[in-house]
Amino acid sequence: MLLIFLFFYVPRLKTSGLFCPSYNKVANLLKMCFPLMLNGMINAWLIYLPRHAVQTILGNEVLGYYGSISIIIVFLSTISVPIYAVILPELSKYVSKRDPKIIRGYLFKVFQILALIGIITFAIGRLIGPLALTIVYGDSLHNHMEILTPVLINAILLLFVGFFDSYFIPLNRRKSLLFANIMALVICIIFVNRITERYGAIGAAYTMAGSLAVRLVILCLCNEIALRKFDAANLI
């Protein structure tokens, strides 16, 4: 379908005058998108590194258990997408007005919603997670349920971090977003193998949680700096 569009419809649209794209600002657009591309790669690396440590140090069998329990992260990330789709248009409108008081009020409501989702996720995960995962993946998984708690923590932290990843685009803080994600990746690279060797798969999961927590703190600080700049601009 893409090839048909590029080679059949695009030439005809050009000659019709209805489709006249301008490529004068392509370089600027690519420059703006570059931090976002790196951010996507870092997100993938941050999730991959603990898995790689588990596989390298503990073997494929433990990696299988770790991956099975970590499916919770994928599930929560999937259901968070429509939540962001509802929240972000309204928040982008407030950001365009550059009114920090309104933005802070709306962010507080968003954090309350995300915290409520996180609490419900953690409670349900602890209550029925072991039974559900055992039914799906077998009784052998029951001996590795100590991984469940840090995996749930990671899922909740990713819920908040994912929101900031989307929110920082209209806030025009792509470099700050990239900096926070690089710091989280560096921390994970430094500690994940050492902690996995000492504490096993649960150590790998908690290393990821620590990296995400640092990332979230940096993002909150960067957000506050951006909003204070709005305050200063409004005083002029």
XYZ file of C-alpha atoms in Angstrom, residues 45-59 62-67 69-70 73 144 146-155 157-158 184-185 187-213:
66
model
C 17.757 -0.521 25.737
C 16.572 0.174 29.273
C 14.061 -2.671 29.060
C 16.527 -4.975 27.289
C 19.542 -4.566 29.605
C 18.047 -6.335 32.674
C 16.881 -9.179 30.433
C 20.348 -9.468 28.927
C 21.921 -9.522 32.394
C 19.536 -12.261 33.522
C 20.255 -14.331 30.425
C 24.039 -13.891 30.602
C 24.408 -14.489 34.337
C 21.512 -16.792 35.237
C 20.738 -18.576 31.966
C 15.507 -17.929 34.473
C 15.197 -15.459 31.611
C 12.053 -17.304 30.531
C 10.525 -16.891 33.991
C 11.608 -13.241 34.123
C 10.116 -12.540 30.696
C 6.290 -12.211 34.667
C 7.417 -9.021 32.888
C 4.780 -4.215 31.877
C 9.981 -17.249 40.904
C 9.573 -12.832 44.082
C 10.185 -11.054 40.759
C 6.537 -9.937 40.658
C 6.841 -7.017 43.106
C 9.700 -5.185 41.332
C 8.051 -5.884 37.963
C 4.850 -4.217 39.199
C 6.907 -1.273 40.461
C 8.575 -1.015 37.041
C 5.197 -1.057 35.306
C 7.090 3.856 37.054
C 6.864 3.374 33.283
C 18.768 6.318 33.595
C 20.489 4.190 30.950
C 22.873 3.940 35.858
C 21.389 0.708 34.537
C 24.542 -0.107 32.541
C 26.795 0.491 35.569
C 24.838 -1.512 38.141
C 22.673 -4.144 36.440
C 25.298 -6.885 36.046
C 26.741 -6.423 39.530
C 23.367 -6.450 41.242
C 22.117 -9.386 39.146
C 25.205 -11.417 40.100
C 24.541 -10.741 43.776
C 20.736 -10.889 44.011
C 19.603 -12.757 40.898
C 16.667 -11.835 38.672
C 15.017 -9.780 41.403
C 18.165 -7.639 41.479
C 17.904 -7.021 37.722
C 14.295 -5.935 38.119
C 15.090 -3.600 41.017
C 17.991 -2.103 39.052
C 15.550 -1.186 36.314
C 13.208 0.271 38.940
C 16.021 2.395 40.372
C 16.966 3.664 36.913
C 13.347 4.568 36.152
C 12.996 6.316 39.520
